[in-house]
XYZ file of C-alpha atoms in Angstrom:
353
model
C -31.371 55.769 25.963
C -32.615 52.533 24.390
C -35.678 50.706 25.756
C -33.400 47.870 26.925
C -31.169 50.278 28.816
C -34.229 51.909 30.418
C -35.432 48.509 31.645
C -32.022 47.776 33.163
C -31.980 51.204 34.811
C -35.290 50.423 36.520
C -33.900 47.084 37.691
C -30.784 48.854 38.925
C -32.857 51.143 41.107
C -34.688 48.216 42.670
C -31.435 46.338 43.285
C -29.925 49.358 44.995
C -32.521 49.323 47.763
C -31.693 45.704 48.576
C -27.910 46.062 48.409
C -27.115 47.239 51.923
C -29.145 44.595 53.697
C -27.731 41.836 51.520
C -24.120 42.826 52.052
C -24.683 43.224 55.776
C -25.601 39.549 56.067
C -22.001 38.704 55.204
C -21.904 35.702 57.504
C -24.128 33.838 55.081
C -21.190 33.682 52.700
C -19.656 30.969 54.849
C -22.395 28.661 53.638
C -21.792 29.323 49.941
C -19.928 26.106 49.368
C -22.675 24.134 51.066
C -25.582 25.631 49.117
C -27.864 23.177 47.400
C -25.462 20.324 48.004
C -28.142 17.842 47.052
C -28.079 18.997 43.435
C -25.600 17.912 40.803
C -22.525 20.148 40.827
C -21.889 21.222 37.208
C -18.259 22.082 37.984
C -17.236 19.098 40.087
C -14.509 17.944 37.670
C -13.166 21.376 36.704
C -9.442 21.977 37.172
C -9.609 25.633 38.155
C -5.828 25.904 38.321
C -5.270 24.824 34.714
C -4.426 28.333 33.535
C -1.125 28.190 35.425
C -0.013 25.363 33.115
C -0.124 27.701 30.110
C 2.939 29.397 28.592
C 4.523 31.334 31.448
C 6.646 34.445 31.763
C 7.472 37.129 34.306
C 7.093 40.821 33.547
C 8.992 43.129 35.881
C 6.934 46.204 36.693
C 8.561 49.623 36.520
C 9.218 49.560 40.276
C 10.664 46.033 40.215
C 7.636 43.971 41.323
C 7.454 40.690 39.336
C 4.118 40.067 37.612
C 3.145 36.491 36.710
C 1.874 36.175 33.126
C 0.283 33.322 31.194
C -0.425 33.152 27.449
C -2.506 30.969 25.160
C -2.137 31.123 21.398
C 0.767 32.092 19.150
C 2.657 35.379 19.693
C 2.174 35.969 15.952
C -1.639 35.968 16.218
C -3.158 39.014 14.474
C -5.034 40.059 17.641
C -4.379 39.814 21.381
C -6.949 39.934 24.182
C -5.593 40.860 27.622
C -7.650 39.875 30.678
C -7.334 41.814 33.966
C -8.776 40.150 37.088
C -10.575 41.571 40.101
C -9.875 42.416 43.732
C -8.684 39.563 45.974
C -8.864 37.132 43.042
C -6.260 35.931 40.530
C -5.923 35.217 36.811
C -7.615 31.831 37.220
C -10.890 33.665 37.830
C -10.956 33.805 33.995
C -10.985 29.978 33.899
C -14.112 29.581 31.782
C -13.125 32.360 29.380
C -9.676 30.834 28.866
C -11.203 27.403 28.180
C -13.977 28.461 25.817
C -12.387 31.338 23.925
C -9.124 29.504 23.214
C -11.183 26.727 21.651
C -13.323 29.120 19.584
C -10.529 31.384 18.356
C -7.692 28.886 17.979
C -4.544 30.477 16.565
C -6.327 33.616 15.351
C -6.327 35.315 18.768
C -3.760 35.239 21.552
C -5.050 35.343 25.146
C -2.922 37.002 27.840
C -3.605 36.795 31.572
C -1.632 38.100 34.545
C -1.869 38.382 38.323
C -2.003 41.839 39.879
C 0.775 42.749 42.298
C 0.049 41.220 45.683
C -2.242 38.616 44.097
C -1.773 35.062 42.861
C 1.792 34.272 41.809
C 2.923 37.884 41.384
C 5.231 39.614 43.849
C 4.156 41.383 47.015
C 2.652 44.850 46.689
C 4.334 47.545 48.801
C 1.637 49.482 50.653
C 2.339 52.748 48.856
C 1.799 51.080 45.461
C -1.686 49.733 46.155
C -3.524 52.246 44.001
C -4.996 52.552 40.538
C -2.216 54.625 38.942
C 0.173 51.788 39.814
C -2.200 49.105 38.507
C -2.482 51.098 35.273
C 1.314 51.273 35.064
C 1.482 47.494 35.590
C -0.928 46.868 32.701
C 1.179 49.158 30.548
C 4.303 47.202 31.533
C 2.609 43.924 30.533
C 1.587 45.403 27.181
C 5.098 46.707 26.478
C 6.722 43.376 27.355
C 4.242 40.824 26.031
C 2.255 42.689 23.367
C 4.713 45.286 22.030
C 2.812 45.760 18.764
C -0.437 44.868 17.041
C -4.069 45.498 18.004
C -5.222 44.702 21.536
C -8.594 44.179 23.206
C -8.651 44.779 26.967
C -11.153 43.011 29.239
C -11.359 43.731 32.971
C -13.461 42.422 35.840
C -14.221 44.452 38.974
C -10.963 46.101 40.142
C -9.450 45.011 36.818
C -12.015 47.110 34.967
C -11.218 50.072 37.207
C -7.528 49.591 36.436
C -8.330 49.716 32.703
C -10.119 53.019 33.244
C -7.051 54.308 35.076
C -4.935 53.209 32.104
C -7.210 55.140 29.732
C -6.796 58.278 31.814
C -3.033 57.754 32.188
C -2.293 56.797 28.554
C -5.105 57.960 26.251
C -2.807 57.646 23.243
C -3.015 53.831 23.562
C -6.728 54.025 22.834
C -6.162 56.126 19.753
C -3.904 53.538 18.111
C -3.375 50.136 19.771
C -6.402 49.349 21.923
C -9.300 48.592 19.601
C -11.987 47.615 22.150
C -12.594 47.370 25.909
C -14.812 45.067 27.970
C -15.821 46.109 31.503
C -17.420 43.362 33.608
C -19.026 43.934 37.022
C -17.186 47.179 37.670
C -17.789 50.891 38.218
C -16.346 54.235 37.188
C -17.045 55.717 40.600
C -19.317 55.608 43.636
C -18.621 52.211 45.207
C -17.940 53.864 48.577
C -21.647 54.686 48.820
C -23.036 51.313 47.749
C -22.133 47.651 47.577
C -18.557 46.848 48.532
C -17.863 50.272 50.050
C -20.788 50.079 52.456
C -19.945 46.511 53.391
C -16.384 47.489 54.269
C -17.263 50.555 56.330
C -17.021 48.883 59.711
C -14.691 48.999 62.747
C -13.103 45.617 62.000
C -11.800 46.736 58.612
C -10.721 50.114 60.024
C -8.704 48.294 62.690
C -6.995 46.160 60.027
C -5.997 49.280 58.112
C -4.279 50.699 61.170
C -2.658 47.379 62.067
C -1.256 46.765 58.594
C 0.383 50.181 58.597
C 1.631 50.517 62.158
C 1.702 47.089 63.860
C 1.959 44.504 61.071
C 3.058 41.802 63.513
C -0.477 41.839 64.949
C -1.924 41.015 61.528
C 0.731 38.343 60.979
C -0.039 36.712 64.310
C -3.766 36.692 63.668
C -3.694 35.968 59.948
C -6.241 33.153 60.094
C -8.681 35.165 62.171
C -8.158 38.174 59.902
C -9.216 36.180 56.872
C -12.233 34.766 58.655
C -13.436 38.275 59.493
C -12.727 40.019 56.191
C -13.357 37.242 53.644
C -17.114 36.969 54.329
C -17.548 40.645 53.480
C -15.772 40.069 50.180
C -17.591 36.796 49.435
C -21.131 37.699 50.433
C -22.224 38.991 47.033
C -20.101 36.748 44.841
C -23.031 34.729 43.522
C -26.718 35.087 42.795
C -29.582 33.444 44.640
C -29.680 30.442 42.293
C -26.014 29.576 42.677
C -25.544 25.800 43.094
C -21.913 24.756 42.663
C -20.041 23.820 45.850
C -16.790 23.288 43.929
C -16.976 26.740 42.354
C -17.759 28.260 45.729
C -14.728 26.523 47.226
C -12.562 27.801 44.382
C -13.636 31.404 44.977
C -13.191 31.061 48.720
C -9.696 29.702 48.133
C -8.739 32.648 45.916
C -9.867 35.112 48.564
C -8.313 33.188 51.444
C -4.942 32.993 49.647
C -4.799 36.704 48.905
C -2.502 38.242 51.549
C -4.493 40.176 54.127
C -2.080 43.080 53.618
C -3.023 43.201 49.940
C -6.722 43.171 50.763
C -6.513 45.947 53.328
C -4.052 48.130 51.415
C -6.198 48.139 48.271
C -9.387 48.980 50.172
C -8.631 52.687 50.307
C -8.004 52.790 46.569
C -11.343 51.088 45.968
C -13.210 53.421 48.283
C -11.631 56.535 46.714
C -11.960 55.235 43.166
C -13.282 57.742 40.628
C -12.214 57.259 37.020
C -15.147 59.103 35.450
C -12.642 61.186 33.503
C -11.579 58.049 31.633
C -14.994 57.391 30.109
C -14.608 59.898 27.225
C -11.363 58.127 26.275
C -13.049 54.718 26.363
C -15.932 56.109 24.317
C -13.566 56.442 21.359
C -13.434 52.639 20.965
C -16.121 49.932 20.940
C -16.968 48.853 24.482
C -18.985 46.247 26.337
C -20.312 46.580 29.888
C -21.783 43.607 31.760
C -23.221 43.042 35.213
C -25.289 40.529 37.135
C -28.709 41.724 38.256
C -27.875 40.566 41.795
C -24.399 42.106 41.978
C -24.148 43.740 45.400
C -20.450 44.629 45.145
C -20.649 46.876 42.075
C -24.421 47.097 41.625
C -26.183 47.210 38.281
C -26.718 50.952 38.556
C -22.969 51.468 38.109
C -23.016 49.561 34.819
C -26.036 51.471 33.532
C -24.279 54.747 34.380
C -21.165 53.707 32.453
C -23.242 52.592 29.468
C -24.892 56.009 29.302
C -21.477 57.679 29.111
C -20.023 55.376 26.450
C -20.724 55.564 22.745
C -20.573 52.298 20.821
C -21.350 50.139 23.847
C -22.965 46.715 24.260
C -24.978 46.542 27.505
C -25.200 43.021 28.977
C -27.376 42.295 31.995
C -27.341 38.773 33.443
C -30.296 37.645 35.621
C -29.712 35.512 38.720
C -26.046 36.428 38.907
C -23.876 38.138 41.488
C -20.517 39.876 41.242
C -18.646 36.880 39.825
C -20.800 36.750 36.713
C -17.807 35.615 34.642
C -17.702 32.399 36.707
C -21.375 31.984 37.523
C -22.725 32.569 33.997
C -19.659 32.215 31.756
C -21.579 31.519 28.546
C -23.209 34.955 28.581
C -19.882 36.676 29.258
C -18.034 34.601 26.650
C -20.600 35.529 24.011
C -20.341 39.201 24.964
C -16.541 39.106 24.632
C -16.836 37.330 21.284
C -19.244 40.012 20.012
C -16.883 42.732 21.217
C -13.861 41.213 19.489
C -15.771 40.449 16.284
C -17.135 43.979 16.062
C -13.771 45.596 16.715
C -12.088 43.327 14.169
C -14.652 44.238 11.496
C -14.055 47.917 12.140
C -10.421 47.532 11.081
C -9.137 49.591 14.036
C -5.495 49.167 15.002
C -4.318 48.114 11.553
């Protein structure tokens, strides 16, 4: 292990002790948008919905669920980067990556984004399809329809990264030929039931929602507003680090969570708690990888990223101080640079040609 990785491992251990207490104070998340209001908001004029104005298409998943897709850059570009968003978010969570990377790469790289089933503008997710094998199948469907040939780089955040691991386990042949690099941001191969998000969601309120969604959905429908108010703080509590100071960005994140159907949130919880894609890491180790995490991530703590890095071969380890789970939004420059390094390195290697 490199000296840098050892330092991050020590930090990960320290962060782990603080995780449970921090997540437990979920009510503080309601004040996120009001934090440090007296300071200048660096994102006050951002149009966080701009990605939905990009070139649009619908990919029909293998079971018939429509998946909303957006593209930037020419279909004839020599390389495509596909971005896979996280739990209870939507493709616009990649706002800063779409803005910066499209400008840097121009016509040389095509960017592809899509909403998971049950999220954003995609179709509803039947309860029995809210699992990682299905998310992997959805990514495969997007690749077949939108990127049928040519080299591909896959980048996933949180649940999106877990879905990429599921894809590697489901279709390892893709990583021998088409997928030339993978970026995993604020995610985990396993173990989130014991720390971070898993601990925060192990409470009677969430258990009651699980039962209601399955057996008495009209109760959830009738109390939809209350449901969001109870569950959203648990999901939002660790979104940002202690130095976060953008009310408009906080409102954007809160809106994404609030507009994710409560059925989607509850139905995917079991998949997240049971998640273990450790078997996918040897497949991912055959291509260049990048793993990134905020030091203050209490959803998928830093220790998870350090563990993945140790299991991967040609892997860039990126730790971001003063950042929570939404490091791609809170500190986009660091993540953009990491993605650019990943793509540049994979392109130089000549894989996928």
